[in-house]
mmCIF file of C-alpha atoms in Angstrom:
data_model
loop_
_atom_site.group_PDB
_atom_site.id
_atom_site.type_symbol
_atom_site.label_atom_id
_atom_site.label_comp_id
_atom_site.label_asym_id
_atom_site.label_seq_id
_atom_site.Cartn_x
_atom_site.Cartn_y
_atom_site.Cartn_z
ATOM 1 C CA UNK A 1 0.446 -0.477 -22.418
ATOM 2 C CA UNK A 2 -2.718 -1.646 -21.942
ATOM 3 C CA UNK A 3 -1.909 -4.737 -21.170
ATOM 4 C CA UNK A 4 1.135 -4.228 -18.605
ATOM 5 C CA UNK A 5 -1.264 -1.736 -16.782
ATOM 6 C CA UNK A 6 -3.965 -4.739 -15.930
ATOM 7 C CA UNK A 7 -1.591 -7.118 -14.963
ATOM 8 C CA UNK A 8 -0.519 -4.355 -12.683
ATOM 9 C CA UNK A 9 -3.654 -4.169 -11.652
ATOM 10 C CA UNK A 10 -3.942 -7.827 -11.105
ATOM 11 C CA UNK A 11 -0.786 -8.145 -9.478
ATOM 12 C CA UNK A 12 -2.212 -5.331 -6.723
ATOM 13 C CA UNK A 13 -5.375 -7.156 -5.666
ATOM 14 C CA UNK A 14 -3.710 -10.441 -5.257
ATOM 15 C CA UNK A 15 -1.123 -8.653 -2.658
ATOM 16 C CA UNK A 16 -4.247 -6.940 -1.632
ATOM 17 C CA UNK A 17 -6.131 -10.218 -1.329
ATOM 18 C CA UNK A 18 -3.713 -12.449 0.255
ATOM 19 C CA UNK A 19 -2.443 -9.401 2.713
ATOM 20 C CA UNK A 20 -5.781 -9.773 4.300
ATOM 21 C CA UNK A 21 -7.097 -6.163 2.817
ATOM 22 C CA UNK A 22 -8.971 -6.968 0.059
ATOM 23 C CA UNK A 23 -11.510 -10.770 1.704
ATOM 24 C CA UNK A 24 -11.394 -13.112 -1.818
ATOM 25 C CA UNK A 25 -14.259 -13.102 -3.875
ATOM 26 C CA UNK A 26 -18.015 -15.321 -3.243
ATOM 27 C CA UNK A 27 -19.306 -15.863 -6.788
ATOM 28 C CA UNK A 28 -22.817 -17.749 -7.695
ATOM 29 C CA UNK A 29 -24.187 -19.141 -11.108
ATOM 30 C CA UNK A 30 -27.418 -17.772 -12.192
ATOM 31 C CA UNK A 31 -29.730 -20.121 -14.358
ATOM 32 C CA UNK A 32 -28.537 -18.137 -17.114
ATOM 33 C CA UNK A 33 -25.086 -20.255 -15.946
ATOM 34 C CA UNK A 34 -23.178 -17.342 -15.909
ATOM 35 C CA UNK A 35 -20.631 -16.518 -12.854
ATOM 36 C CA UNK A 36 -21.969 -13.427 -10.547
ATOM 37 C CA UNK A 37 -19.467 -11.564 -7.924
ATOM 38 C CA UNK A 38 -21.258 -12.002 -4.896
ATOM 39 C CA UNK A 39 -21.158 -8.436 -3.487
ATOM 40 C CA UNK A 40 -18.931 -7.477 -0.167
ATOM 41 C CA UNK A 41 -20.781 -4.640 1.405
ATOM 42 C CA UNK A 42 -18.545 -2.102 3.980
ATOM 43 C CA UNK A 43 -20.049 0.850 5.714
ATOM 44 C CA UNK A 44 -18.182 4.621 4.367
ATOM 45 C CA UNK A 45 -20.991 6.535 6.619
ATOM 46 C CA UNK A 46 -17.622 7.609 9.046
ATOM 47 C CA UNK A 47 -15.679 8.865 5.507
ATOM 48 C CA UNK A 48 -18.966 11.100 4.149
ATOM 49 C CA UNK A 49 -21.737 11.036 4.648
ATOM 50 C CA UNK A 50 -22.821 10.602 0.997
ATOM 51 C CA UNK A 51 -20.698 7.253 0.855
ATOM 52 C CA UNK A 52 -24.169 5.214 2.653
ATOM 53 C CA UNK A 53 -25.270 4.265 -1.075
ATOM 54 C CA UNK A 54 -25.030 0.565 -2.224
ATOM 55 C CA UNK A 55 -22.944 1.252 -5.005
ATOM 56 C CA UNK A 56 -20.328 3.349 -3.402
ATOM 57 C CA UNK A 57 -20.807 0.467 0.253
ATOM 58 C CA UNK A 58 -20.201 -2.192 -2.681
ATOM 59 C CA UNK A 59 -16.680 -0.986 -3.264
ATOM 60 C CA UNK A 60 -13.571 -2.182 -2.061
ATOM 61 C CA UNK A 61 -11.710 -0.816 1.422
ATOM 62 C CA UNK A 62 -10.365 2.353 1.250
ATOM 63 C CA UNK A 63 -6.506 1.726 1.963
ATOM 64 C CA UNK A 64 -4.153 2.978 4.214
ATOM 65 C CA UNK A 65 -0.814 4.522 2.447
ATOM 66 C CA UNK A 66 1.053 1.767 4.683
ATOM 67 C CA UNK A 67 -1.248 -1.070 3.104
ATOM 68 C CA UNK A 68 -0.931 0.805 -0.406
ATOM 69 C CA UNK A 69 2.998 0.496 0.137
ATOM 70 C CA UNK A 70 2.395 -3.179 1.122
ATOM 71 C CA UNK A 71 0.843 -3.700 -2.127
ATOM 72 C CA UNK A 72 2.522 -1.992 -4.740
ATOM 73 C CA UNK A 73 6.098 -1.917 -3.822
ATOM 74 C CA UNK A 74 8.150 -5.072 -6.055
ATOM 75 C CA UNK A 75 11.172 -6.264 -5.626
ATOM 76 C CA UNK A 76 13.276 -8.374 -8.490
ATOM 77 C CA UNK A 77 14.764 -11.788 -6.322
ATOM 78 C CA UNK A 78 18.184 -11.510 -5.081
ATOM 79 C CA UNK A 79 20.327 -12.713 -7.006
ATOM 80 C CA UNK A 80 22.035 -16.655 -6.003
ATOM 81 C CA UNK A 81 25.066 -17.785 -5.890
ATOM 82 C CA UNK A 82 24.794 -19.883 -9.165
ATOM 83 C CA UNK A 83 23.507 -16.243 -11.183
ATOM 84 C CA UNK A 84 26.704 -14.276 -9.634
ATOM 85 C CA UNK A 85 28.958 -17.701 -11.132
ATOM 86 C CA UNK A 86 26.819 -16.555 -14.630
ATOM 87 C CA UNK A 87 29.445 -15.283 -17.572
ATOM 88 C CA UNK A 88 28.839 -11.429 -17.323
ATOM 89 C CA UNK A 89 26.630 -10.765 -20.604
ATOM 90 C CA UNK A 90 23.744 -13.453 -18.832
ATOM 91 C CA UNK A 91 24.463 -11.426 -15.908
ATOM 92 C CA UNK A 92 23.683 -8.537 -17.627
ATOM 93 C CA UNK A 93 20.367 -9.621 -18.929
ATOM 94 C CA UNK A 94 19.498 -10.940 -14.777
ATOM 95 C CA UNK A 95 19.822 -7.113 -14.174
ATOM 96 C CA UNK A 96 17.705 -6.196 -16.007
ATOM 97 C CA UNK A 97 14.956 -7.728 -14.127
ATOM 98 C CA UNK A 98 14.891 -4.868 -11.957
ATOM 99 C CA UNK A 99 13.375 -2.530 -14.511
ATOM 100 C CA UNK A 100 10.483 -4.234 -12.445
ATOM 101 C CA UNK A 101 11.282 -3.058 -9.558
ATOM 102 C CA UNK A 102 8.609 -0.648 -8.187
ATOM 103 C CA UNK A 103 8.680 1.046 -5.037
ATOM 104 C CA UNK A 104 5.769 3.726 -4.830
ATOM 105 C CA UNK A 105 6.527 7.923 -4.852
ATOM 106 C CA UNK A 106 4.437 10.820 -3.228
ATOM 107 C CA UNK A 107 3.005 11.594 -7.060
ATOM 108 C CA UNK A 108 1.857 7.312 -7.493
ATOM 109 C CA UNK A 109 -0.385 8.102 -3.169
ATOM 110 C CA UNK A 110 -1.958 11.256 -4.632
ATOM 111 C CA UNK A 111 -3.180 8.855 -7.616
ATOM 112 C CA UNK A 112 -4.575 6.469 -5.773
ATOM 113 C CA UNK A 113 -6.069 8.497 -3.647
ATOM 114 C CA UNK A 114 -7.822 10.960 -6.367
ATOM 115 C CA UNK A 115 -8.921 7.627 -8.477
ATOM 116 C CA UNK A 116 -10.118 6.001 -5.674
ATOM 117 C CA UNK A 117 -11.750 9.234 -4.645
ATOM 118 C CA UNK A 118 -13.002 9.814 -8.360
ATOM 119 C CA UNK A 119 -14.952 6.924 -8.015
ATOM 120 C CA UNK A 120 -16.665 7.656 -4.670
ATOM 121 C CA UNK A 121 -18.003 11.177 -5.346
ATOM 122 C CA UNK A 122 -19.312 10.055 -8.452
ATOM 123 C CA UNK A 123 -21.679 6.807 -7.783
ATOM 124 C CA UNK A 124 -22.604 8.997 -4.198
ATOM 125 C CA UNK A 125 -23.356 11.813 -6.330
ATOM 126 C CA UNK A 126 -25.604 9.767 -8.753
ATOM 127 C CA UNK A 127 -27.328 7.519 -6.384
ATOM 128 C CA UNK A 128 -28.547 10.730 -4.845
ATOM 129 C CA UNK A 129 -29.670 12.802 -7.620
ATOM 130 C CA UNK A 130 -31.501 10.042 -8.839
ATOM 131 C CA UNK A 131 -30.405 9.394 -12.202
ATOM 132 C CA UNK A 132 -28.083 5.746 -11.493
ATOM 133 C CA UNK A 133 -27.992 5.639 -15.505
ATOM 134 C CA UNK A 134 -26.756 8.116 -15.805
ATOM 135 C CA UNK A 135 -22.903 8.659 -18.121
ATOM 136 C CA UNK A 136 -21.971 12.715 -17.151
ATOM 137 C CA UNK A 137 -18.445 12.811 -15.616
ATOM 138 C CA UNK A 138 -16.744 10.969 -14.493
ATOM 139 C CA UNK A 139 -12.390 10.107 -14.335
ATOM 140 C CA UNK A 140 -9.345 9.797 -17.102
ATOM 141 C CA UNK A 141 -6.406 8.185 -16.548
#
């Protein structure tokens, strides 16, 4: 289950990057040879006066509902003429790809927004409380 969730998250990231919602990542190599990502800071001060911390500013951009639909919706490819000519048993297995179809519902929008808000709120609270290293609070999905 976790592997499926990770693959879906990666798919959403690549769709968002492909559409231009999320900019491509930049990296540099540390002296130890470790590849480190360069943070891309955003200005979220229009959303909340508490969102001016570097931790919140390093989060990905807030996306609109339309952008969420664009990056999360997935339909399997349409049947080709060749696939229409297959035997009924092969068509059955080909038709099972419909199980990978995804179209977000109202609950998906609520969940996405809740996770986004929880991350931003916790990061801003930690920085304003001066407890950047604390492990209080959080979110469980």
